[in-house]
Amino acid sequence: MDLNAVLARGRAAAELRMRDRVRLYSQDADHFDRATGTTVPGQQQDLYEGKGQVKPSAQTSGEDVQAADREVRLLEYEVSLPWSAPLPAGVRILPGMRIEVLDSRDARMVGLVLWITGTQYSDQATAWRISTEDRA
């Protein structure tokens, strides 16, 4: 059997399970505006918007960490994007970039912002899998 044909069928099947709509973006560092006394979020650059699948990592229940003056629970998620998802030329996905859930059949997921912790590349994958965490 031809490997390319098998991969094409696997990729098509993986995309059928991608029922969420997500936005992948990078964000510049926040900066403090002395005139207003507020922190201004850094500029965002959209890298991808389209279908995806967001699911919790089954092997983890979260980790409690200290962030500034409060405790935060880090929950891990795996986000799958179509294997052929386009990116701007020369852009690689780096830790700290983010994925926002724009639409989901699980309404509780909408608005969730996930921080990228890693990504997997493979010419024989059926989807592009990105490791993320919810820092809420």
PDB file of C-alpha atoms in Angstrom:
ATOM      1  CA  MET A   1       0.000   0.000   0.000  1.00  0.00           C
ATOM      2  CA  ASP A   2       1.249   3.506  -0.842  1.00  0.00           C
ATOM      3  CA  LEU A   3       2.323   5.427   2.286  1.00  0.00           C
ATOM      4  CA  ASN A   4       1.222   8.774   0.805  1.00  0.00           C
ATOM      5  CA  ALA A   5      -2.300   7.428   0.220  1.00  0.00           C
ATOM      6  CA  VAL A   6      -2.486   6.073   3.767  1.00  0.00           C
ATOM      7  CA  LEU A   7      -1.304   9.428   5.189  1.00  0.00           C
ATOM      8  CA  ALA A   8      -3.829  11.348   3.085  1.00  0.00           C
ATOM      9  CA  ARG A   9      -6.680   9.175   4.432  1.00  0.00           C
ATOM     10  CA  GLY A  10      -5.383   9.537   8.005  1.00  0.00           C
ATOM     11  CA  ARG A  11      -5.110  13.309   7.679  1.00  0.00           C
ATOM     12  CA  ALA A  12      -8.620  13.564   6.263  1.00  0.00           C
ATOM     13  CA  ALA A  13      -9.958  11.447   9.146  1.00  0.00           C
ATOM     14  CA  ALA A  14      -8.092  13.589  11.704  1.00  0.00           C
ATOM     15  CA  GLU A  15      -9.588  16.771  10.237  1.00  0.00           C
ATOM     16  CA  LEU A  16     -13.106  15.347  10.572  1.00  0.00           C
ATOM     17  CA  ARG A  17     -12.557  15.308  14.356  1.00  0.00           C
ATOM     18  CA  MET A  18     -11.457  18.969  14.411  1.00  0.00           C
ATOM     19  CA  ARG A  19     -14.733  20.606  15.403  1.00  0.00           C
ATOM     20  CA  ASP A  20     -13.350  23.581  17.327  1.00  0.00           C
ATOM     21  CA  ARG A  21     -12.320  26.880  15.739  1.00  0.00           C
ATOM     22  CA  VAL A  22      -9.070  28.299  17.086  1.00  0.00           C
ATOM     23  CA  ARG A  23      -6.712  31.214  16.594  1.00  0.00           C
ATOM     24  CA  LEU A  24      -2.949  30.781  16.918  1.00  0.00           C
ATOM     25  CA  TYR A  25      -1.081  34.013  17.607  1.00  0.00           C
ATOM     26  CA  SER A  26       2.066  35.566  18.999  1.00  0.00           C
ATOM     27  CA  GLN A  27       1.980  38.544  21.335  1.00  0.00           C
ATOM     28  CA  ASP A  28       4.640  41.143  22.067  1.00  0.00           C
ATOM     29  CA  ALA A  29       5.507  41.839  25.683  1.00  0.00           C
ATOM     30  CA  ASP A  30       3.112  44.023  27.673  1.00  0.00           C
ATOM     31  CA  HIS A  31       4.340  47.515  28.545  1.00  0.00           C
ATOM     32  CA  PHE A  32       3.499  50.027  31.255  1.00  0.00           C
ATOM     33  CA  ASP A  33       1.951  53.324  30.146  1.00  0.00           C
ATOM     34  CA  ARG A  34       3.125  55.936  32.648  1.00  0.00           C
ATOM     35  CA  ALA A  35       0.614  58.509  31.381  1.00  0.00           C
ATOM     36  CA  THR A  36      -2.400  56.336  32.236  1.00  0.00           C
ATOM     37  CA  GLY A  37      -0.820  54.186  34.938  1.00  0.00           C
ATOM     38  CA  THR A  38      -1.973  50.982  33.244  1.00  0.00           C
ATOM     39  CA  THR A  39      -0.343  47.971  31.663  1.00  0.00           C
ATOM     40  CA  VAL A  40      -0.992  47.826  27.922  1.00  0.00           C
ATOM     41  CA  PRO A  41      -1.053  44.380  26.306  1.00  0.00           C
ATOM     42  CA  GLY A  42       1.519  43.825  23.574  1.00  0.00           C
ATOM     43  CA  GLN A  43       0.503  43.753  19.927  1.00  0.00           C
ATOM     44  CA  GLN A  44      -0.837  40.430  18.635  1.00  0.00           C
ATOM     45  CA  GLN A  45       0.076  38.829  15.321  1.00  0.00           C
ATOM     46  CA  ASP A  46      -2.354  36.219  14.004  1.00  0.00           C
ATOM     47  CA  LEU A  47      -0.573  33.174  12.568  1.00  0.00           C
ATOM     48  CA  TYR A  48      -3.490  30.804  11.915  1.00  0.00           C
ATOM     49  CA  GLU A  49      -7.253  30.809  12.335  1.00  0.00           C
ATOM     50  CA  GLY A  50      -9.366  27.815  11.504  1.00  0.00           C
ATOM     51  CA  LYS A  51     -10.343  24.344  12.560  1.00  0.00           C
ATOM     52  CA  GLY A  52      -8.666  22.510  15.388  1.00  0.00           C
ATOM     53  CA  GLN A  53      -9.260  20.034  18.181  1.00  0.00           C
ATOM     54  CA  VAL A  54      -8.635  20.990  21.811  1.00  0.00           C
ATOM     55  CA  LYS A  55      -8.536  18.250  24.406  1.00  0.00           C
ATOM     56  CA  PRO A  56      -7.146  17.922  27.915  1.00  0.00           C
ATOM     57  CA  SER A  57      -4.056  15.775  28.341  1.00  0.00           C
ATOM     58  CA  ALA A  58      -5.392  12.648  30.004  1.00  0.00           C
ATOM     59  CA  GLN A  59      -2.256  11.979  32.037  1.00  0.00           C
ATOM     60  CA  THR A  60      -2.324  15.221  34.010  1.00  0.00           C
ATOM     61  CA  SER A  61      -4.620  16.837  36.523  1.00  0.00           C
ATOM     62  CA  GLY A  62      -2.723  20.106  36.679  1.00  0.00           C
ATOM     63  CA  GLU A  63       0.089  21.591  38.684  1.00  0.00           C
ATOM     64  CA  ASP A  64      -0.170  24.395  41.233  1.00  0.00           C
ATOM     65  CA  VAL A  65       2.458  27.129  40.775  1.00  0.00           C
ATOM     66  CA  GLN A  66       3.013  30.551  42.279  1.00  0.00           C
ATOM     67  CA  ALA A  67       2.544  33.438  39.807  1.00  0.00           C
ATOM     68  CA  ALA A  68       3.325  36.834  41.322  1.00  0.00           C
ATOM     69  CA  ASP A  69       1.065  37.084  44.374  1.00  0.00           C
ATOM     70  CA  ARG A  70      -1.378  34.312  43.536  1.00  0.00           C
ATOM     71  CA  GLU A  71      -1.451  30.562  43.027  1.00  0.00           C
ATOM     72  CA  VAL A  72      -2.267  29.285  39.548  1.00  0.00           C
ATOM     73  CA  ARG A  73      -3.221  25.788  38.423  1.00  0.00           C
ATOM     74  CA  LEU A  74      -1.593  24.794  35.130  1.00  0.00           C
ATOM     75  CA  LEU A  75      -3.806  22.418  33.156  1.00  0.00           C
ATOM     76  CA  GLU A  76      -2.313  20.783  30.075  1.00  0.00           C
ATOM     77  CA  TYR A  77      -4.105  20.505  26.740  1.00  0.00           C
ATOM     78  CA  GLU A  78      -3.185  19.094  23.366  1.00  0.00           C
ATOM     79  CA  VAL A  79      -4.308  21.144  20.382  1.00  0.00           C
ATOM     80  CA  SER A  80      -4.423  19.445  16.992  1.00  0.00           C
ATOM     81  CA  LEU A  81      -4.430  21.507  13.815  1.00  0.00           C
ATOM     82  CA  PRO A  82      -4.698  20.223  10.248  1.00  0.00           C
ATOM     83  CA  TRP A  83      -1.355  18.819   9.136  1.00  0.00           C
ATOM     84  CA  SER A  84      -1.438  21.286   6.254  1.00  0.00           C
ATOM     85  CA  ALA A  85      -2.268  24.336   8.407  1.00  0.00           C
ATOM     86  CA  PRO A  86      -0.554  27.323   6.786  1.00  0.00           C
ATOM     87  CA  LEU A  87       1.890  29.553   8.644  1.00  0.00           C
ATOM     88  CA  PRO A  88       3.530  32.770   7.462  1.00  0.00           C
ATOM     89  CA  ALA A  89       6.857  32.116   5.729  1.00  0.00           C
ATOM     90  CA  GLY A  90       9.754  31.697   8.129  1.00  0.00           C
ATOM     91  CA  VAL A  91       7.582  31.424  11.267  1.00  0.00           C
ATOM     92  CA  ARG A  92       8.125  28.581  13.729  1.00  0.00           C
ATOM     93  CA  ILE A  93       5.841  27.972  16.668  1.00  0.00           C
ATOM     94  CA  LEU A  94       7.628  28.808  19.905  1.00  0.00           C
ATOM     95  CA  PRO A  95       6.791  28.377  23.582  1.00  0.00           C
ATOM     96  CA  GLY A  96       4.882  31.404  24.847  1.00  0.00           C
ATOM     97  CA  MET A  97       2.785  31.812  21.706  1.00  0.00           C
ATOM     98  CA  ARG A  98      -0.916  31.312  22.344  1.00  0.00           C
ATOM     99  CA  ILE A  99      -4.001  29.559  21.050  1.00  0.00           C
ATOM    100  CA  GLU A 100      -7.468  30.958  21.728  1.00  0.00           C
ATOM    101  CA  VAL A 101     -10.604  28.831  21.369  1.00  0.00           C
ATOM    102  CA  LEU A 102     -13.006  30.907  19.252  1.00  0.00           C
ATOM    103  CA  ASP A 103     -15.816  28.388  18.875  1.00  0.00           C
ATOM    104  CA  SER A 104     -16.520  24.949  20.277  1.00  0.00           C
ATOM    105  CA  ARG A 105     -19.443  22.599  20.721  1.00  0.00           C
ATOM    106  CA  ASP A 106     -18.447  22.732  24.398  1.00  0.00           C
ATOM    107  CA  ALA A 107     -19.428  26.341  25.142  1.00  0.00           C
ATOM    108  CA  ARG A 108     -17.242  26.304  28.282  1.00  0.00           C
ATOM    109  CA  MET A 109     -14.155  26.179  26.037  1.00  0.00           C
ATOM    110  CA  VAL A 110     -14.960  29.389  24.124  1.00  0.00           C
ATOM    111  CA  GLY A 111     -12.574  32.161  25.135  1.00  0.00           C
ATOM    112  CA  LEU A 112     -10.028  29.770  26.630  1.00  0.00           C
ATOM    113  CA  VAL A 113      -6.480  31.040  26.007  1.00  0.00           C
ATOM    114  CA  LEU A 114      -3.785  28.371  26.029  1.00  0.00           C
ATOM    115  CA  TRP A 115      -0.028  29.030  26.218  1.00  0.00           C
ATOM    116  CA  ILE A 116       2.106  26.921  23.901  1.00  0.00           C
ATOM    117  CA  THR A 117       4.749  24.821  25.661  1.00  0.00           C
ATOM    118  CA  GLY A 118       5.910  22.710  22.710  1.00  0.00           C
ATOM    119  CA  THR A 119       5.061  21.329  19.303  1.00  0.00           C
ATOM    120  CA  GLN A 120       5.692  18.148  17.362  1.00  0.00           C
ATOM    121  CA  TYR A 121       6.808  17.986  13.748  1.00  0.00           C
ATOM    122  CA  SER A 122       6.695  14.880  11.573  1.00  0.00           C
ATOM    123  CA  ASP A 123       6.238  14.216   7.890  1.00  0.00           C
ATOM    124  CA  GLN A 124       4.222  11.089   8.772  1.00  0.00           C
ATOM    125  CA  ALA A 125       1.812  12.675  11.268  1.00  0.00           C
ATOM    126  CA  THR A 126      -1.908  12.855  10.597  1.00  0.00           C
ATOM    127  CA  ALA A 127      -2.258  16.181  12.446  1.00  0.00           C
ATOM    128  CA  TRP A 128      -0.054  18.892  13.828  1.00  0.00           C
ATOM    129  CA  ARG A 129      -0.030  18.462  17.606  1.00  0.00           C
ATOM    130  CA  ILE A 130       0.789  21.340  19.927  1.00  0.00           C
ATOM    131  CA  SER A 131       1.286  21.018  23.697  1.00  0.00           C
ATOM    132  CA  THR A 132      -0.297  23.855  25.671  1.00  0.00           C
ATOM    133  CA  GLU A 133      -1.292  24.825  29.175  1.00  0.00           C
ATOM    134  CA  ASP A 134      -4.123  26.855  30.640  1.00  0.00           C
ATOM    135  CA  ARG A 135      -2.556  29.382  32.992  1.00  0.00           C
ATOM    136  CA  ALA A 136      -5.849  30.655  34.414  1.00  0.00           C
TER     137      ALA A 136
END
